[in-house]
PDB file of C-alpha atoms in Angstrom:
ATOM      1  CA  MET I 188       0.118  -0.148  -0.121  1.00 71.00           C
ATOM      2  CA  ASP I 189       1.168   3.794  -0.978  1.00 85.00           C
ATOM      3  CA  ASP I 190       1.576   6.484   1.576  1.00 87.00           C
ATOM      4  CA  GLU I 191      -1.058   8.237  -0.078  1.00 84.00           C
ATOM      5  CA  ARG I 192      -3.633   5.363   0.941  1.00 85.00           C
ATOM      6  CA  MET I 193      -2.277   4.943   3.777  1.00 89.00           C
ATOM      7  CA  ALA I 194      -3.257   7.995   5.050  1.00 89.00           C
ATOM      8  CA  VAL I 195      -6.124   8.439   3.620  1.00 89.00           C
ATOM      9  CA  VAL I 196      -6.404   4.736   5.459  1.00 92.00           C
ATOM     10  CA  MET I 197      -5.464   6.228   9.014  1.00 93.00           C
ATOM     11  CA  GLY I 198      -7.500   9.344   8.216  1.00 93.00           C
ATOM     12  CA  LEU I 199     -10.643   6.987   8.440  1.00 94.00           C
ATOM     13  CA  ILE I 200      -9.435   4.967  11.160  1.00 95.00           C
ATOM     14  CA  MET I 201      -8.033   7.769  13.308  1.00 95.00           C
ATOM     15  CA  HIS I 202     -10.871  10.282  13.348  1.00 96.00           C
ATOM     16  CA  GLY I 203     -13.570   7.932  13.571  1.00 95.00           C
ATOM     17  CA  GLY I 204     -12.289   6.125  16.495  1.00 96.00           C
ATOM     18  CA  ASN I 205     -11.512  10.040  17.901  1.00 97.00           C
ATOM     19  CA  ALA I 206     -15.047  10.706  17.410  1.00 97.00           C
ATOM     20  CA  LYS I 207     -16.654   7.744  19.091  1.00 97.00           C
ATOM     21  CA  GLY I 208     -14.355   7.966  21.768  1.00 98.00           C
ATOM     22  CA  GLN I 209     -15.573  11.845  22.418  1.00 98.00           C
ATOM     23  CA  ALA I 210     -19.045  10.559  22.455  1.00 98.00           C
ATOM     24  CA  PHE I 211     -18.566   7.710  24.875  1.00 98.00           C
ATOM     25  CA  GLN I 212     -17.225  10.553  26.761  1.00 98.00           C
ATOM     26  CA  ALA I 213     -20.109  12.410  26.443  1.00 98.00           C
ATOM     27  CA  ILE I 214     -21.961   9.871  27.706  1.00 98.00           C
ATOM     28  CA  GLN I 215     -20.121   9.675  30.739  1.00 98.00           C
ATOM     29  CA  PHE I 216     -20.378  13.232  31.216  1.00 98.00           C
ATOM     30  CA  ALA I 217     -23.946  13.324  30.801  1.00 98.00           C
ATOM     31  CA  LYS I 218     -24.691  10.114  33.509  1.00 97.00           C
ATOM     32  CA  ALA I 219     -22.802  12.272  35.884  1.00 97.00           C
ATOM     33  CA  GLY I 220     -24.904  14.706  35.010  1.00 96.00           C
ATOM     34  CA  GLN I 221     -22.384  17.073  33.500  1.00 97.00           C
ATOM     35  CA  PHE I 222     -24.687  18.259  30.033  1.00 97.00           C
ATOM     36  CA  ASP I 223     -22.510  21.144  29.455  1.00 98.00           C
ATOM     37  CA  GLU I 224     -19.428  19.041  29.633  1.00 98.00           C
ATOM     38  CA  ALA I 225     -21.529  16.595  27.256  1.00 98.00           C
ATOM     39  CA  ASP I 226     -22.337  18.893  25.207  1.00 98.00           C
ATOM     40  CA  GLU I 227     -18.980  20.129  24.531  1.00 98.00           C
ATOM     41  CA  ALA I 228     -17.418  16.559  23.536  1.00 98.00           C
ATOM     42  CA  LEU I 229     -19.878  16.222  21.106  1.00 98.00           C
ATOM     43  CA  VAL I 230     -18.923  19.094  19.535  1.00 98.00           C
ATOM     44  CA  ALA I 231     -15.717  17.448  19.474  1.00 98.00           C
ATOM     45  CA  ALA I 232     -16.910  14.176  18.644  1.00 98.00           C
ATOM     46  CA  ASN I 233     -18.438  16.238  15.442  1.00 98.00           C
ATOM     47  CA  GLN I 234     -15.291  17.889  14.710  1.00 98.00           C
ATOM     48  CA  GLU I 235     -13.816  14.222  14.642  1.00 97.00           C
ATOM     49  CA  LEU I 236     -16.195  13.323  12.010  1.00 97.00           C
ATOM     50  CA  LYS I 237     -16.294  16.008   9.670  1.00 97.00           C
ATOM     51  CA  GLU I 238     -12.352  15.565   9.596  1.00 96.00           C
ATOM     52  CA  ALA I 239     -12.677  12.455   8.651  1.00 95.00           C
ATOM     53  CA  HIS I 240     -15.627  12.863   6.114  1.00 93.00           C
ATOM     54  CA  ASP I 241     -13.442  15.652   4.380  1.00 94.00           C
ATOM     55  CA  VAL I 242     -10.484  12.369   3.943  1.00 92.00           C
ATOM     56  CA  GLN I 243     -13.786  10.541   3.042  1.00 91.00           C
ATOM     57  CA  THR I 244     -14.782  13.149   0.940  1.00 93.00           C
ATOM     58  CA  ASP I 245     -11.314  13.841  -1.052  1.00 92.00           C
ATOM     59  CA  MET I 246     -10.924  10.451  -1.602  1.00 90.00           C
ATOM     60  CA  LEU I 247     -14.453  10.018  -3.468  1.00 90.00           C
ATOM     61  CA  THR I 248     -13.695  13.658  -5.880  1.00 93.00           C
ATOM     62  CA  LYS I 249     -10.744  11.616  -7.071  1.00 90.00           C
ATOM     63  CA  GLU I 250     -12.719   8.414  -7.545  1.00 90.00           C
ATOM     64  CA  ALA I 251     -15.374  10.440  -9.500  1.00 94.00           C
ATOM     65  CA  GLN I 252     -12.265  12.477 -11.250  1.00 95.00           C
ATOM     66  CA  GLY I 253     -11.298   8.861 -12.636  1.00 94.00           C
ATOM     67  CA  GLU I 254      -8.547   8.164 -10.219  1.00 90.00           C
ATOM     68  CA  HIS I 255      -9.834   5.044  -9.076  1.00 87.00           C
ATOM     69  CA  THR I 256      -9.378   4.206  -5.040  1.00 83.00           C
ATOM     70  CA  GLU I 257      -8.347   0.055  -4.966  1.00 83.00           C
ATOM     71  CA  VAL I 258     -11.049  -1.312  -2.030  1.00 86.00           C
ATOM     72  CA  ASP I 259      -8.738  -3.282   0.469  1.00 90.00           C
ATOM     73  CA  LEU I 260      -8.708  -5.180   4.120  1.00 92.00           C
ATOM     74  CA  TYR I 261      -7.402  -2.095   4.800  1.00 91.00           C
ATOM     75  CA  MET I 262      -9.720   0.482   3.526  1.00 91.00           C
ATOM     76  CA  VAL I 263     -12.848  -1.403   4.268  1.00 93.00           C
ATOM     77  CA  HIS I 264     -11.634  -1.301   8.258  1.00 94.00           C
ATOM     78  CA  GLY I 265     -11.474   2.210   7.871  1.00 93.00           C
ATOM     79  CA  GLN I 266     -14.610   2.664   6.034  1.00 93.00           C
ATOM     80  CA  ASP I 267     -16.267   0.738   9.051  1.00 95.00           C
ATOM     81  CA  HIS I 268     -14.416   2.720  11.895  1.00 93.00           C
ATOM     82  CA  LEU I 269     -16.161   5.860  10.461  1.00 95.00           C
ATOM     83  CA  MET I 270     -19.957   4.266   9.900  1.00 96.00           C
ATOM     84  CA  ASN I 271     -19.305   3.230  13.862  1.00 96.00           C
ATOM     85  CA  ALA I 272     -18.626   6.151  14.488  1.00 97.00           C
ATOM     86  CA  ILE I 273     -21.326   8.159  12.854  1.00 97.00           C
ATOM     87  CA  THR I 274     -23.486   5.426  14.603  1.00 97.00           C
ATOM     88  CA  PHE I 275     -22.327   5.614  17.990  1.00 97.00           C
ATOM     89  CA  ARG I 276     -22.569   9.846  17.970  1.00 98.00           C
ATOM     90  CA  ASP I 277     -26.056   9.186  16.972  1.00 98.00           C
ATOM     91  CA  MET I 278     -27.151   7.145  19.547  1.00 98.00           C
ATOM     92  CA  ALA I 279     -25.105   8.909  21.957  1.00 98.00           C
ATOM     93  CA  VAL I 280     -26.983  12.567  20.885  1.00 98.00           C
ATOM     94  CA  GLU I 281     -30.125  10.649  21.665  1.00 98.00           C
ATOM     95  CA  LEU I 282     -28.648   8.583  25.106  1.00 98.00           C
ATOM     96  CA  ILE I 283     -27.884  12.914  26.671  1.00 98.00           C
ATOM     97  CA  ALA I 284     -31.006  13.715  25.097  1.00 98.00           C
ATOM     98  CA  LEU I 285     -32.747  11.082  27.426  1.00 97.00           C
ATOM     99  CA  MET I 286     -31.249  12.124  30.473  1.00 97.00           C
ATOM    100  CA  LYS I 287     -31.688  15.394  30.007  1.00 97.00           C
ATOM    101  CA  ARG I 288     -35.446  14.842  30.148  1.00 97.00           C
ATOM    102  CA  VAL I 289     -35.131  12.138  33.262  1.00 96.00           C
ATOM    103  CA  GLN I 290     -33.634  14.813  34.872  1.00 95.00           C
ATOM    104  CA  ALA I 291     -35.652  17.436  34.429  1.00 93.00           C
ATOM    105  CA  LEU I 292     -38.335  15.395  35.359  1.00 95.00           C
ATOM    106  CA  GLU I 293     -36.400  14.469  38.356  1.00 93.00           C
ATOM    107  CA  GLU I 294     -36.156  18.010  39.353  1.00 90.00           C
ATOM    108  CA  LYS I 295     -39.977  18.812  39.115  1.00 88.00           C
TER     109      LYS I 295
END
């Protein structure tokens, strides 16, 4: 695998993993009632997802311009990290919203 392809794969894996980690941290903050920190962690997760998405978009743009990207296990693994991170972030957003709602009901 050449250096450019490895950079793409590692960008997907690194930013996807960082996004998932931030989303997990957001859930932990919310469980502790630290909703401002949870929201900040979600912002960080979204930034990491943007970075990963930028890597993916660059790859798709090159593909559209006729520069074919070979699909191998590394690329599949990188895409898998990204998709799992997106799903995990989406679930974190929903869980945190529910935790905020429960807290609001408990305070009544």
